[in-house]
Amino acid sequence: MSNVVLVNKLSKYFKSQKGQDLVAVDNISFEVQEGESVGFIGPNGAGKSTTIKMLSGILYPSTGTVTVAGLVPSENRQKLSYRIGCVFGQRSQLLYNLPPLESLYLFGKLYGITGKDLSERAAKLVQLLGMEEFLSQPVRKLSLGQRMRAEIACSLIHNPEILFLDEPTIGLDITAKRKLRKVLRNLNELGTTIFLTSHDMGDIESLCERTLLINHGRVVLDMPTKELNKVYGNKRIITVDLEKSIKWKKIVGVKVLEQGKKSMKFEIDLSVSSVNSFLQSMLAKYDIADVDIDKPSLETVIEYLYEKES
């Protein structure tokens, strides 16, 4: 596989009102291969949006180099626009008072697609994204989930090699998120490279085979998403359902995450304690109805990494 994104020692500085350099992106390097699905995550202000703007040619780098689909974005923005698609969850490119089909045809014509080719591409995207039910409704009447599907359709009308997604599921309900994630997985399986930023770890876990963590403008972690738990591997999450409410007494190596009247969730540090000794202690003191043992969720792991890097 070839690299469709190649970033080498990329930095971006902004001038403050006092004339000082503010570092938004600090000497980062990474590669994205053709057909990959990569999550690009980090706290607010970490440098995610600035990086995507440099990858898409909206911003010029201060130092370093970047190529996307073999082009330098800041020097070939118009040419690059034919090779990439961009979807920003909080910014719409649709025509507010017209139905999505009109926007879809308009974007197709802007990319030089006309006639039978345009109608066939539009029909294929409408089917892929399940847009038939709302295709003729004005955008202003669409739900947020419907609008996001239409946004993705417009970004794909020219068959881009790579799709940049910035918070595509923000504000969506559980059902709409599930539908949109399924669509994006299908696109990736069909060969579209996906580069995704999201604060929803469900997006990352469901869509991204690899995760990059950026903080303070620097890439601090780059690894397969399914292996992220290894950085938090000495922890276990235990949920205990009780027959009656209790007065909890602290145990070394055990952290209370949640406490209800008859249910408690704990985090066990295996370097200090063990699941076996904890459960023996609980069974000796309290009436236990049920126990569930699990590894930390991806969201818990990412929260831990944020705190560690901060």
JSON list of N, CA, C and O in Angstrom, two decimals, residues 7-14 22-30 47 50-51 54 59-66 214 216-218:
[
{"chain": "A", "resi": 7, "resn": "VAL", "atom": "N", "xyz": [3.11, 13.29, 6.55]},
{"chain": "A", "resi": 7, "resn": "VAL", "atom": "CA", "xyz": [3.37, 14.49, 7.35]},
{"chain": "A", "resi": 7, "resn": "VAL", "atom": "C", "xyz": [4.75, 14.36, 7.98]},
{"chain": "A", "resi": 7, "resn": "VAL", "atom": "O", "xyz": [5.04, 13.36, 8.64]},
{"chain": "A", "resi": 8, "resn": "ASN", "atom": "N", "xyz": [5.59, 15.38, 7.78]},
{"chain": "A", "resi": 8, "resn": "ASN", "atom": "CA", "xyz": [6.96, 15.32, 8.28]},
{"chain": "A", "resi": 8, "resn": "ASN", "atom": "C", "xyz": [7.34, 16.62, 9.00]},
{"chain": "A", "resi": 8, "resn": "ASN", "atom": "O", "xyz": [7.42, 17.68, 8.39]},
{"chain": "A", "resi": 9, "resn": "LYS", "atom": "N", "xyz": [7.50, 16.51, 10.32]},
{"chain": "A", "resi": 9, "resn": "LYS", "atom": "CA", "xyz": [7.95, 17.63, 11.15]},
{"chain": "A", "resi": 9, "resn": "LYS", "atom": "C", "xyz": [7.11, 18.88, 10.91]},
{"chain": "A", "resi": 9, "resn": "LYS", "atom": "O", "xyz": [7.63, 19.98, 10.75]},
{"chain": "A", "resi": 10, "resn": "LEU", "atom": "N", "xyz": [5.80, 18.70, 10.93]},
{"chain": "A", "resi": 10, "resn": "LEU", "atom": "CA", "xyz": [4.86, 19.77, 10.63]},
{"chain": "A", "resi": 10, "resn": "LEU", "atom": "C", "xyz": [4.56, 20.61, 11.86]},
{"chain": "A", "resi": 10, "resn": "LEU", "atom": "O", "xyz": [4.26, 20.09, 12.93]},
{"chain": "A", "resi": 11, "resn": "SER", "atom": "N", "xyz": [4.64, 21.94, 11.70]},
{"chain": "A", "resi": 11, "resn": "SER", "atom": "CA", "xyz": [4.33, 22.86, 12.80]},
{"chain": "A", "resi": 11, "resn": "SER", "atom": "C", "xyz": [3.49, 24.03, 12.28]},
{"chain": "A", "resi": 11, "resn": "SER", "atom": "O", "xyz": [3.56, 24.39, 11.11]},
{"chain": "A", "resi": 12, "resn": "LYS", "atom": "N", "xyz": [2.70, 24.59, 13.20]},
{"chain": "A", "resi": 12, "resn": "LYS", "atom": "CA", "xyz": [1.93, 25.79, 12.88]},
{"chain": "A", "resi": 12, "resn": "LYS", "atom": "C", "xyz": [1.93, 26.72, 14.07]},
{"chain": "A", "resi": 12, "resn": "LYS", "atom": "O", "xyz": [1.59, 26.32, 15.18]},
{"chain": "A", "resi": 13, "resn": "TYR", "atom": "N", "xyz": [2.37, 27.96, 13.81]},
{"chain": "A", "resi": 13, "resn": "TYR", "atom": "CA", "xyz": [2.39, 28.99, 14.85]},
{"chain": "A", "resi": 13, "resn": "TYR", "atom": "C", "xyz": [1.42, 30.11, 14.49]},
{"chain": "A", "resi": 13, "resn": "TYR", "atom": "O", "xyz": [1.24, 30.44, 13.32]},
{"chain": "A", "resi": 14, "resn": "PHE", "atom": "N", "xyz": [0.82, 30.68, 15.51]},
{"chain": "A", "resi": 14, "resn": "PHE", "atom": "CA", "xyz": [-0.02, 31.86, 15.33]},
{"chain": "A", "resi": 14, "resn": "PHE", "atom": "C", "xyz": [0.53, 32.98, 16.21]},
{"chain": "A", "resi": 14, "resn": "PHE", "atom": "O", "xyz": [1.10, 32.72, 17.28]},
{"chain": "A", "resi": 22, "resn": "LEU", "atom": "N", "xyz": [2.22, 31.52, 19.29]},
{"chain": "A", "resi": 22, "resn": "LEU", "atom": "CA", "xyz": [1.42, 30.49, 19.96]},
{"chain": "A", "resi": 22, "resn": "LEU", "atom": "C", "xyz": [1.53, 29.22, 19.13]},
{"chain": "A", "resi": 22, "resn": "LEU", "atom": "O", "xyz": [1.22, 29.22, 17.93]},
{"chain": "A", "resi": 23, "resn": "VAL", "atom": "N", "xyz": [1.99, 28.15, 19.74]},
{"chain": "A", "resi": 23, "resn": "VAL", "atom": "CA", "xyz": [2.23, 26.90, 19.02]},
{"chain": "A", "resi": 23, "resn": "VAL", "atom": "C", "xyz": [0.94, 26.07, 19.01]},
{"chain": "A", "resi": 23, "resn": "VAL", "atom": "O", "xyz": [0.49, 25.59, 20.04]},
{"chain": "A", "resi": 24, "resn": "ALA", "atom": "N", "xyz": [0.34, 25.90, 17.82]},
{"chain": "A", "resi": 24, "resn": "ALA", "atom": "CA", "xyz": [-0.87, 25.10, 17.68]},
{"chain": "A", "resi": 24, "resn": "ALA", "atom": "C", "xyz": [-0.53, 23.66, 17.33]},
{"chain": "A", "resi": 24, "resn": "ALA", "atom": "O", "xyz": [-1.16, 22.72, 17.82]},
{"chain": "A", "resi": 25, "resn": "VAL", "atom": "N", "xyz": [0.45, 23.47, 16.44]},
{"chain": "A", "resi": 25, "resn": "VAL", "atom": "CA", "xyz": [0.93, 22.14, 16.06]},
{"chain": "A", "resi": 25, "resn": "VAL", "atom": "C", "xyz": [2.45, 22.17, 16.14]},
{"chain": "A", "resi": 25, "resn": "VAL", "atom": "O", "xyz": [3.09, 23.09, 15.62]},
{"chain": "A", "resi": 26, "resn": "ASP", "atom": "N", "xyz": [3.03, 21.17, 16.81]},
{"chain": "A", "resi": 26, "resn": "ASP", "atom": "CA", "xyz": [4.44, 21.24, 17.18]},
{"chain": "A", "resi": 26, "resn": "ASP", "atom": "C", "xyz": [5.24, 20.05, 16.66]},
{"chain": "A", "resi": 26, "resn": "ASP", "atom": "O", "xyz": [5.33, 19.01, 17.31]},
{"chain": "A", "resi": 27, "resn": "ASN", "atom": "N", "xyz": [5.76, 20.18, 15.43]},
{"chain": "A", "resi": 27, "resn": "ASN", "atom": "CA", "xyz": [6.75, 19.23, 14.91]},
{"chain": "A", "resi": 27, "resn": "ASN", "atom": "C", "xyz": [6.21, 17.79, 14.86]},
{"chain": "A", "resi": 27, "resn": "ASN", "atom": "O", "xyz": [6.86, 16.85, 15.30]},
{"chain": "A", "resi": 28, "resn": "ILE", "atom": "N", "xyz": [5.02, 17.61, 14.28]},
{"chain": "A", "resi": 28, "resn": "ILE", "atom": "CA", "xyz": [4.43, 16.27, 14.24]},
{"chain": "A", "resi": 28, "resn": "ILE", "atom": "C", "xyz": [4.78, 15.56, 12.93]},
{"chain": "A", "resi": 28, "resn": "ILE", "atom": "O", "xyz": [4.96, 16.18, 11.89]},
{"chain": "A", "resi": 29, "resn": "SER", "atom": "N", "xyz": [4.85, 14.24, 13.00]},
{"chain": "A", "resi": 29, "resn": "SER", "atom": "CA", "xyz": [5.11, 13.40, 11.82]},
{"chain": "A", "resi": 29, "resn": "SER", "atom": "C", "xyz": [4.24, 12.15, 11.91]},
{"chain": "A", "resi": 29, "resn": "SER", "atom": "O", "xyz": [4.13, 11.54, 12.97]},
{"chain": "A", "resi": 30, "resn": "PHE", "atom": "N", "xyz": [3.61, 11.80, 10.80]},
{"chain": "A", "resi": 30, "resn": "PHE", "atom": "CA", "xyz": [2.86, 10.55, 10.72]},
{"chain": "A", "resi": 30, "resn": "PHE", "atom": "C", "xyz": [2.53, 10.27, 9.25]},
{"chain": "A", "resi": 30, "resn": "PHE", "atom": "O", "xyz": [2.65, 11.14, 8.39]},
{"chain": "A", "resi": 47, "resn": "GLY", "atom": "N", "xyz": [-4.79, 20.68, 18.82]},
{"chain": "A", "resi": 47, "resn": "GLY", "atom": "CA", "xyz": [-4.20, 20.89, 17.49]},
{"chain": "A", "resi": 47, "resn": "GLY", "atom": "C", "xyz": [-4.85, 20.08, 16.39]},
{"chain": "A", "resi": 47, "resn": "GLY", "atom": "O", "xyz": [-4.37, 20.06, 15.25]},
{"chain": "A", "resi": 50, "resn": "THR", "atom": "N", "xyz": [-6.49, 22.34, 13.50]},
{"chain": "A", "resi": 50, "resn": "THR", "atom": "CA", "xyz": [-5.41, 23.03, 12.78]},
{"chain": "A", "resi": 50, "resn": "THR", "atom": "C", "xyz": [-4.69, 22.08, 11.85]},
{"chain": "A", "resi": 50, "resn": "THR", "atom": "O", "xyz": [-4.36, 22.42, 10.70]},
{"chain": "A", "resi": 51, "resn": "THR", "atom": "N", "xyz": [-4.46, 20.85, 12.32]},
{"chain": "A", "resi": 51, "resn": "THR", "atom": "CA", "xyz": [-3.79, 19.85, 11.48]},
{"chain": "A", "resi": 51, "resn": "THR", "atom": "C", "xyz": [-4.63, 19.52, 10.26]},
{"chain": "A", "resi": 51, "resn": "THR", "atom": "O", "xyz": [-4.12, 19.49, 9.13]},
{"chain": "A", "resi": 54, "resn": "MET", "atom": "N", "xyz": [-4.46, 22.14, 7.65]},
{"chain": "A", "resi": 54, "resn": "MET", "atom": "CA", "xyz": [-3.22, 22.09, 6.87]},
{"chain": "A", "resi": 54, "resn": "MET", "atom": "C", "xyz": [-3.25, 20.94, 5.87]},
{"chain": "A", "resi": 54, "resn": "MET", "atom": "O", "xyz": [-2.76, 21.05, 4.75]},
{"chain": "A", "resi": 59, "resn": "LEU", "atom": "N", "xyz": [-4.95, 26.03, 5.65]},
{"chain": "A", "resi": 59, "resn": "LEU", "atom": "CA", "xyz": [-3.88, 26.75, 6.33]},
{"chain": "A", "resi": 59, "resn": "LEU", "atom": "C", "xyz": [-2.52, 26.36, 5.76]},
{"chain": "A", "resi": 59, "resn": "LEU", "atom": "O", "xyz": [-2.32, 25.22, 5.34]},
{"chain": "A", "resi": 60, "resn": "TYR", "atom": "N", "xyz": [-1.60, 27.31, 5.77]},
{"chain": "A", "resi": 60, "resn": "TYR", "atom": "CA", "xyz": [-0.22, 27.05, 5.37]},
{"chain": "A", "resi": 60, "resn": "TYR", "atom": "C", "xyz": [0.58, 26.61, 6.59]},
{"chain": "A", "resi": 60, "resn": "TYR", "atom": "O", "xyz": [0.44, 27.20, 7.66]},
{"chain": "A", "resi": 61, "resn": "PRO", "atom": "N", "xyz": [1.43, 25.61, 6.47]},
{"chain": "A", "resi": 61, "resn": "PRO", "atom": "CA", "xyz": [2.30, 25.24, 7.59]},
{"chain": "A", "resi": 61, "resn": "PRO", "atom": "C", "xyz": [3.32, 26.34, 7.88]},
{"chain": "A", "resi": 61, "resn": "PRO", "atom": "O", "xyz": [3.73, 27.06, 6.97]},
{"chain": "A", "resi": 62, "resn": "SER", "atom": "N", "xyz": [3.73, 26.42, 9.14]},
{"chain": "A", "resi": 62, "resn": "SER", "atom": "CA", "xyz": [4.83, 27.34, 9.49]},
{"chain": "A", "resi": 62, "resn": "SER", "atom": "C", "xyz": [6.16, 26.70, 9.15]},
{"chain": "A", "resi": 62, "resn": "SER", "atom": "O", "xyz": [7.04, 27.33, 8.57]},
{"chain": "A", "resi": 63, "resn": "THR", "atom": "N", "xyz": [6.30, 25.43, 9.49]},
{"chain": "A", "resi": 63, "resn": "THR", "atom": "CA", "xyz": [7.50, 24.66, 9.14]},
{"chain": "A", "resi": 63, "resn": "THR", "atom": "C", "xyz": [7.09, 23.22, 8.85]},
{"chain": "A", "resi": 63, "resn": "THR", "atom": "O", "xyz": [5.98, 22.79, 9.18]},
{"chain": "A", "resi": 64, "resn": "GLY", "atom": "N", "xyz": [7.98, 22.47, 8.24]},
{"chain": "A", "resi": 64, "resn": "GLY", "atom": "CA", "xyz": [7.72, 21.08, 7.93]},
{"chain": "A", "resi": 64, "resn": "GLY", "atom": "C", "xyz": [7.03, 20.90, 6.59]},
{"chain": "A", "resi": 64, "resn": "GLY", "atom": "O", "xyz": [6.77, 21.87, 5.87]},
{"chain": "A", "resi": 65, "resn": "THR", "atom": "N", "xyz": [6.73, 19.66, 6.26]},
{"chain": "A", "resi": 65, "resn": "THR", "atom": "CA", "xyz": [6.12, 19.35, 4.97]},
{"chain": "A", "resi": 65, "resn": "THR", "atom": "C", "xyz": [4.92, 18.42, 5.14]},
{"chain": "A", "resi": 65, "resn": "THR", "atom": "O", "xyz": [4.85, 17.65, 6.09]},
{"chain": "A", "resi": 66, "resn": "VAL", "atom": "N", "xyz": [3.99, 18.51, 4.19]},
{"chain": "A", "resi": 66, "resn": "VAL", "atom": "CA", "xyz": [2.84, 17.62, 4.16]},
{"chain": "A", "resi": 66, "resn": "VAL", "atom": "C", "xyz": [2.44, 17.39, 2.71]},
{"chain": "A", "resi": 66, "resn": "VAL", "atom": "O", "xyz": [2.44, 18.31, 1.90]},
{"chain": "A", "resi": 214, "resn": "ILE", "atom": "N", "xyz": [-3.12, 13.33, 19.86]},
{"chain": "A", "resi": 214, "resn": "ILE", "atom": "CA", "xyz": [-2.35, 14.57, 19.84]},
{"chain": "A", "resi": 214, "resn": "ILE", "atom": "C", "xyz": [-2.70, 15.38, 21.08]},
{"chain": "A", "resi": 214, "resn": "ILE", "atom": "O", "xyz": [-3.86, 15.42, 21.52]},
{"chain": "A", "resi": 216, "resn": "HIS", "atom": "N", "xyz": [-1.23, 19.13, 23.19]},
{"chain": "A", "resi": 216, "resn": "HIS", "atom": "CA", "xyz": [-0.30, 20.26, 23.19]},
{"chain": "A", "resi": 216, "resn": "HIS", "atom": "C", "xyz": [0.43, 20.36, 21.85]},
{"chain": "A", "resi": 216, "resn": "HIS", "atom": "O", "xyz": [1.61, 20.71, 21.78]},
{"chain": "A", "resi": 217, "resn": "GLY", "atom": "N", "xyz": [-0.28, 20.00, 20.76]},
{"chain": "A", "resi": 217, "resn": "GLY", "atom": "CA", "xyz": [0.29, 20.13, 19.43]},
{"chain": "A", "resi": 217, "resn": "GLY", "atom": "C", "xyz": [1.23, 19.03, 19.01]},
{"chain": "A", "resi": 217, "resn": "GLY", "atom": "O", "xyz": [1.78, 19.07, 17.92]},
{"chain": "A", "resi": 218, "resn": "ARG", "atom": "N", "xyz": [1.40, 18.00, 19.86]},
{"chain": "A", "resi": 218, "resn": "ARG", "atom": "CA", "xyz": [2.33, 16.92, 19.54]},
{"chain": "A", "resi": 218, "resn": "ARG", "atom": "C", "xyz": [1.63, 15.57, 19.52]},
{"chain": "A", "resi": 218, "resn": "ARG", "atom": "O", "xyz": [0.73, 15.31, 20.33]}
]
